[in-house]
Coordinates of C-alpha atoms in Angstrom, one line a residue:
X211 CA 72.4 101.7 95.8
X212 CA 73.4 102.8 92.4
X213 CA 72.4 102.0 88.7
X214 CA 76.1 102.9 87.9
X215 CA 78.4 99.6 87.6
X216 CA 82.4 99.9 88.4
X217 CA 85.1 99.9 85.3
X218 CA 87.9 99.4 87.4
X219 CA 89.2 96.8 90.1
X220 CA 92.7 97.1 91.8
X221 CA 93.6 94.3 93.6
X222 CA 96.6 95.0 96.2
X223 CA 97.5 91.6 96.6
X224 CA 100.3 92.1 99.2
X225 CA 101.8 94.6 101.2
X226 CA 105.2 93.3 101.0
X227 CA 107.9 95.1 99.1
X228 CA 111.4 95.6 98.5
X229 CA 111.0 99.0 98.1
X230 CA 110.2 101.3 101.7
X231 CA 109.3 104.8 100.1
X232 CA 108.1 107.1 102.4
X233 CA 105.0 108.4 100.1
X234 CA 103.2 104.8 99.9
X235 CA 99.5 104.7 99.8
X236 CA 99.1 101.7 101.8
X237 CA 98.0 102.1 105.5
X238 CA 100.7 102.8 107.9
X239 CA 99.0 99.5 109.6
X240 CA 100.9 96.9 106.6
X241 CA 99.5 93.4 106.5
X242 CA 101.9 90.3 107.0
X243 CA 101.9 87.4 104.7
X244 CA 99.7 85.2 106.9
X245 CA 96.9 87.9 106.6
X246 CA 96.4 87.6 102.7
X247 CA 93.8 85.9 100.9
X248 CA 94.5 82.8 99.0
X249 CA 94.4 82.3 95.0
X250 CA 91.0 80.7 94.9
X251 CA 89.2 83.9 96.8
X252 CA 91.1 86.2 94.4
X253 CA 89.9 84.2 91.4
X254 CA 86.5 84.3 92.9
X255 CA 87.0 88.2 93.4
X256 CA 87.9 88.7 89.6
X257 CA 85.1 86.4 88.2
X258 CA 82.4 88.4 90.2
X259 CA 84.0 91.8 89.4
X260 CA 83.8 91.0 85.5
X261 CA 80.0 90.0 86.3
X262 CA 79.5 93.4 87.7
X263 CA 80.9 95.3 84.9
X264 CA 84.7 95.7 85.8
X265 CA 86.8 95.8 82.6
X266 CA 90.2 96.9 84.0
X267 CA 92.1 95.0 86.4
X268 CA 95.2 96.3 88.2
X269 CA 97.6 94.1 89.9
X270 CA 99.2 95.8 92.5
X271 CA 100.7 95.8 96.1
X272 CA 103.2 96.3 98.0
X273 CA 105.1 94.5 94.9
X274 CA 103.2 91.9 93.5
X275 CA 105.9 90.1 92.2
X276 CA 106.2 88.8 95.7
X277 CA 103.2 86.5 95.1
X278 CA 103.8 83.2 93.7
X279 CA 100.7 82.6 92.2
X280 CA 100.7 85.9 90.2
X281 CA 101.0 84.0 86.8
X282 CA 98.1 81.9 87.8
X283 CA 96.0 85.2 88.9
X284 CA 96.9 86.8 85.3
X285 CA 95.9 83.8 83.6
X286 CA 92.5 83.7 85.1
X287 CA 92.1 87.4 84.7
X288 CA 93.0 87.1 80.8
X289 CA 90.0 84.1 80.6
X290 CA 87.8 86.6 82.0
X291 CA 88.5 89.1 79.3
X292 CA 89.7 91.6 81.8
X293 CA 92.6 94.0 80.9
X294 CA 95.2 93.6 83.1
X295 CA 98.1 95.9 84.3
X296 CA 100.8 94.8 86.6
X297 CA 101.7 97.5 88.7
X298 CA 105.4 97.0 90.1
X299 CA 108.7 98.2 91.3
X300 CA 110.3 95.9 88.7
X301 CA 112.4 94.2 91.4
X302 CA 111.9 90.5 91.0
X303 CA 111.0 90.6 87.3
X304 CA 113.1 88.1 85.9
X305 CA 112.9 87.1 82.3
X306 CA 111.1 83.6 83.3
X307 CA 108.4 85.6 85.3
X308 CA 108.3 88.1 82.5
X309 CA 107.8 86.0 79.8
X310 CA 105.3 83.5 81.9
X311 CA 103.4 87.0 82.5
X312 CA 103.2 87.3 78.9
X313 CA 102.2 83.8 77.9
X314 CA 99.4 83.9 80.7
X315 CA 97.9 87.2 78.9
X316 CA 99.3 90.1 80.8
X317 CA 99.2 92.8 78.9
X318 CA 100.3 96.1 80.6
X319 CA 103.4 96.5 83.0
X320 CA 104.0 100.2 84.9
X321 CA 107.3 100.5 86.9
X322 CA 107.6 102.8 89.5
X323 CA 110.7 105.1 89.1
X324 CA 111.6 107.3 92.0
X325 CA 113.8 110.2 90.6
X326 CA 116.1 110.6 87.4
X327 CA 119.1 111.0 89.8
X328 CA 120.0 107.5 90.7
X329 CA 121.4 108.4 94.1
X330 CA 118.4 110.3 95.0
X331 CA 116.1 107.6 93.6
X332 CA 118.0 104.9 95.9
X333 CA 117.5 107.2 98.9
X334 CA 113.5 107.8 98.3
X335 CA 113.0 104.0 98.0
X336 CA 115.4 103.3 100.7
X337 CA 117.1 100.6 98.9
X338 CA 119.5 99.6 96.0
X339 CA 116.8 99.5 93.1
X340 CA 118.1 101.3 90.0
X341 CA 119.9 98.8 88.2
X342 CA 117.3 96.1 88.9
X343 CA 114.3 98.7 87.2
X344 CA 116.2 99.5 83.9
X345 CA 116.6 95.7 83.5
X346 CA 113.2 95.1 84.4
X347 CA 112.4 97.8 81.5
X348 CA 114.3 96.8 79.1
X349 CA 112.6 93.1 79.5
X350 CA 109.3 94.8 79.4
X351 CA 110.1 96.7 76.3
X352 CA 111.7 93.9 74.4
X353 CA 108.6 91.4 75.2
X354 CA 106.3 93.8 73.7
X355 CA 104.2 94.7 76.8
X356 CA 102.6 98.0 76.7
X357 CA 104.3 99.9 79.2
X358 CA 104.3 102.8 81.5
X359 CA 106.2 104.5 83.9
X360 CA 104.9 105.8 87.2
X361 CA 106.9 109.0 89.1
X362 CA 105.4 110.1 92.6
X363 CA 106.3 113.8 92.8
X364 CA 107.7 115.6 95.9
X365 CA 110.2 118.0 97.2
X366 CA 112.8 115.5 96.4
X367 CA 112.5 115.1 92.7
X368 CA 110.2 117.7 91.6
X369 CA 113.2 120.0 90.4
X370 CA 114.1 117.3 88.0
X371 CA 110.4 117.0 86.6
X372 CA 111.8 118.1 83.0
X373 CA 115.0 115.1 83.3
X374 CA 112.5 112.6 84.7
X375 CA 110.0 113.0 81.5
X376 CA 113.0 112.9 79.1
X377 CA 113.8 109.7 80.9
X378 CA 110.9 108.0 80.7
X379 CA 110.7 108.9 76.8
X380 CA 114.4 107.4 76.4
X381 CA 113.2 104.2 78.0
X382 CA 110.2 104.1 75.4
X383 CA 107.2 104.1 77.6
X384 CA 103.7 104.8 76.2
X385 CA 102.9 106.6 79.0
X386 CA 103.7 108.5 82.0
X387 CA 101.9 109.2 85.1
X388 CA 103.3 112.0 87.4
X389 CA 101.4 111.8 90.6
X390 CA 101.8 114.4 93.0
X391 CA 102.3 113.0 96.7
X392 CA 98.7 112.2 98.2
X393 CA 98.9 112.9 101.9
X394 CA 97.5 110.1 103.8
X395 CA 98.9 106.7 105.2
X396 CA 102.7 106.9 104.7
X397 CA 102.2 110.5 102.8
X398 CA 101.0 112.1 105.9
X399 CA 103.4 110.8 108.1
X400 CA 106.0 111.7 105.9
X401 CA 104.5 115.0 104.9
X402 CA 107.1 117.6 106.4
X403 CA 109.6 115.8 104.2
X404 CA 107.8 115.3 101.0
X405 CA 105.7 118.8 101.0
X406 CA 107.2 120.8 97.8
X407 CA 107.6 124.8 97.8
X408 CA 105.0 126.6 95.8
X409 CA 107.4 127.6 93.5
X410 CA 108.7 124.3 92.7
X411 CA 105.1 123.0 91.8
X412 CA 104.7 126.4 89.4
X413 CA 108.1 125.4 87.8
X414 CA 107.1 121.6 87.3
X415 CA 103.8 122.8 85.9
X416 CA 105.1 124.9 83.1
X417 CA 107.9 122.3 82.4
X418 CA 105.0 119.4 82.2
X419 CA 103.0 121.3 79.8
X420 CA 105.9 122.0 77.7
X421 CA 107.0 118.2 77.5
X422 CA 103.3 117.2 76.6
X423 CA 103.3 119.2 73.5
X424 CA 107.0 118.0 72.8
X425 CA 106.1 114.2 73.1
X426 CA 102.6 114.7 71.9
X427 CA 102.0 111.4 69.8
X428 CA 105.1 109.8 71.1
X429 CA 104.2 109.2 75.0
X430 CA 101.1 110.1 76.8
X431 CA 102.0 112.2 79.7
X432 CA 99.7 112.6 83.1
X433 CA 100.5 115.8 85.5
X434 CA 97.9 116.7 88.2
X435 CA 98.5 119.7 90.5
X436 CA 98.9 118.4 94.1
X437 CA 95.7 119.1 95.9
X438 CA 97.3 121.3 99.0
X439 CA 98.1 123.8 96.2
X440 CA 94.7 124.2 94.4
X441 CA 91.4 125.8 95.9
X442 CA 89.0 123.6 94.9
X443 CA 88.9 119.7 95.5
X444 CA 88.8 116.7 93.2
X445 CA 86.0 114.4 93.5
X446 CA 87.2 110.9 94.6
X447 CA 88.4 109.3 91.6
X448 CA 85.4 110.4 89.8
X449 CA 82.9 110.0 92.9
X450 CA 82.9 107.9 96.0
X451 CA 81.9 104.5 94.7
X452 CA 81.2 105.2 91.0
X453 CA 83.6 103.6 89.0
X454 CA 86.5 102.0 91.1
X455 CA 87.2 99.2 93.7
X456 CA 90.0 98.4 95.8
X457 CA 90.4 95.0 97.5
X458 CA 93.2 95.1 100.2
X459 CA 95.6 92.0 100.7
X460 CA 93.3 90.9 103.6
X461 CA 90.2 90.7 101.2
X462 CA 88.8 94.1 102.5
X463 CA 86.7 96.0 99.8
X464 CA 87.4 100.0 99.4
X465 CA 86.2 102.5 97.7
X466 CA 89.4 103.8 96.8
X467 CA 92.9 103.1 97.9
X468 CA 93.0 105.8 101.2
X469 CA 89.5 104.9 102.7
X470 CA 91.0 102.4 105.4
X471 CA 91.5 105.7 107.3
X472 CA 87.6 106.3 107.9
X473 CA 87.0 103.7 110.9
X474 CA 83.5 105.5 111.2
X475 CA 82.5 102.8 108.3
X476 CA 82.8 99.0 108.3
X477 CA 84.5 98.1 104.8
X478 CA 82.8 94.9 103.5
X479 CA 85.2 91.9 103.1
X480 CA 85.2 89.6 100.0
X481 CA 85.5 86.9 102.3
X482 CA 81.9 87.5 103.7
X483 CA 80.1 88.9 100.8
X484 CA 79.9 88.9 96.9
X485 CA 81.4 91.7 95.0
X486 CA 77.8 92.4 93.9
X487 CA 76.4 93.0 97.3
X488 CA 79.3 94.9 98.2
X489 CA 78.9 97.3 95.2
X490 CA 75.2 97.8 95.6
X491 CA 74.4 96.9 98.9
X492 CA 77.1 97.8 101.4
X493 CA 77.0 100.8 103.7
X494 CA 80.4 101.9 103.0
X495 CA 80.0 102.2 99.4
X496 CA 77.0 103.7 99.4
X497 CA 77.8 106.3 102.4
X498 CA 78.9 109.0 100.2
X499 CA 77.6 108.8 96.6
X500 CA 76.0 111.4 95.1
X501 CA 76.4 115.1 96.5
X502 CA 73.1 114.9 99.0
X503 CA 75.2 114.3 101.9
X504 CA 77.7 117.3 101.0
X505 CA 78.2 120.0 104.0
X506 CA 78.2 123.5 103.3
X507 CA 79.5 125.9 102.8
X508 CA 81.8 123.8 100.9
X509 CA 81.5 122.9 98.3
X510 CA 78.3 125.1 97.4
X511 CA 77.0 126.2 94.3
X512 CA 78.1 124.9 90.9
X513 CA 80.9 123.1 92.3
X514 CA 78.8 120.6 94.7
X515 CA 78.1 118.3 91.7
X516 CA 81.7 118.2 90.2
X517 CA 83.5 117.6 93.3
X518 CA 80.8 115.7 95.3
X519 CA 81.9 116.7 98.4
X520 CA 86.0 116.2 97.7
X521 CA 88.2 113.5 98.9
X522 CA 86.5 111.7 102.0
X523 CA 89.6 110.2 103.1
X524 CA 91.6 113.9 103.0
X525 CA 88.6 115.1 105.2
X526 CA 89.3 112.2 107.9
X527 CA 93.0 112.6 107.8
X528 CA 92.8 116.0 108.5
X529 CA 90.1 116.5 110.5
X530 CA 89.1 113.4 112.1
X531 CA 85.7 113.2 110.2
X532 CA 85.1 111.9 106.9
X533 CA 81.7 114.0 106.6
X534 CA 83.5 117.2 106.9
X535 CA 84.2 119.6 104.0
X536 CA 87.8 118.8 102.0
X537 CA 89.8 121.0 103.8
X538 CA 91.4 121.8 100.3
X539 CA 88.3 123.9 99.5
X540 CA 89.3 127.6 100.0
X541 CA 85.7 128.0 101.8
X542 CA 85.9 125.2 104.2
X543 CA 86.4 125.7 107.7
X544 CA 89.4 123.7 107.9
X545 CA 91.2 125.0 105.3
X546 CA 93.8 126.6 107.8
X547 CA 95.2 123.0 107.8
X548 CA 95.9 123.3 104.7
X549 CA 97.8 126.1 104.8
X550 CA 99.7 125.5 107.8
X551 CA 100.7 122.7 106.0
X552 CA 101.8 124.3 103.1
X553 CA 104.6 125.9 105.3
X554 CA 106.3 122.6 106.2
X555 CA 108.0 122.9 102.8
X556 CA 111.0 124.3 104.6
X557 CA 111.1 121.5 107.2
X558 CA 113.9 118.8 107.4
X559 CA 113.7 115.8 104.5
X560 CA 114.1 113.2 107.0
X561 CA 111.7 110.1 106.1
X562 CA 110.1 107.8 107.9
X563 CA 110.6 104.5 105.5
X564 CA 107.9 102.5 105.3
X565 CA 108.1 98.8 107.0
X566 CA 106.2 95.8 107.3
X567 CA 106.3 94.8 111.0
X568 CA 108.4 91.6 111.7
X569 CA 106.7 88.6 112.9
X570 CA 105.8 88.6 116.4
X571 CA 108.2 86.6 118.7
X572 CA 107.2 83.0 119.4
X573 CA 105.8 82.4 122.8
X574 CA 107.5 79.3 124.4
X575 CA 104.9 76.5 125.7
X576 CA 104.6 76.0 129.5
X577 CA 104.3 72.7 130.9

């Protein structure tokens, strides 16, 4: 049990999405529409999360615009006093829906951009999308939403990070998140195609630092080095089960959006448990809190409290055991897995595109 209370709820309303991005953080086993929880379940989750202490709500996916009840959910969140962000591709954000969301009380829209080069952007997304995104951005700015852009960085777009930042500034973004690819889920499946070269990362960091100063006071920017290029792991979202809750489309509650890979833990479901119980009592949320469980030799010494063992999902994805030291740690016995992966930056950039599985074929009735 913890005395801390969460600040943020990420509501993954659906896995359905018009884009097919090869770095998507959704699980490989994407959920179909019939497995999604309904409107009243989501409202109950929002209410209980607010009572638990949550202040910020992300309406995410997949593509949350696919949900027909999005406006109703946004209005409910507003009534609870939650600060809500729509995390969207921008596809489907028509004027009618944008105005309805504004009237419902939605405050912030984050739109994903794949690249500054239109041809590259549409290859990464796996579909035509640039013009629709531009139209969505224009609507968001016109209607006065707080506006941020998210760009996932990888080998195909990292050399244009300067152009990407300038484009975001030209669009009038209040905030830009340059999110280096995390290698689990679809990102891990496509790691050989996405992994940048070290010189790309070094140069991108220099450019980002220069642009941060250039746009200071005009556009907030976040650029964090990808884990694979560091020697010390980061704590998972500030520490497992400390500030953050994810609820997946079928109601499964997770300490972070990658925790679906940890099959040694049974993640609780909001259909069966309250958010209060999930946060304070569930074995899954208590499993890696603190640092008393951390295996030595990594991260020992002064890093132990700060990193809290590193990323549990990364340890699971790469070593098959979530209790192992994060392989990013230079002292981890599994560091060789990271070093070997870095050599993949010379591999072919052929993507396995994200796809929701087709509906199973109907079985004919027999007489």
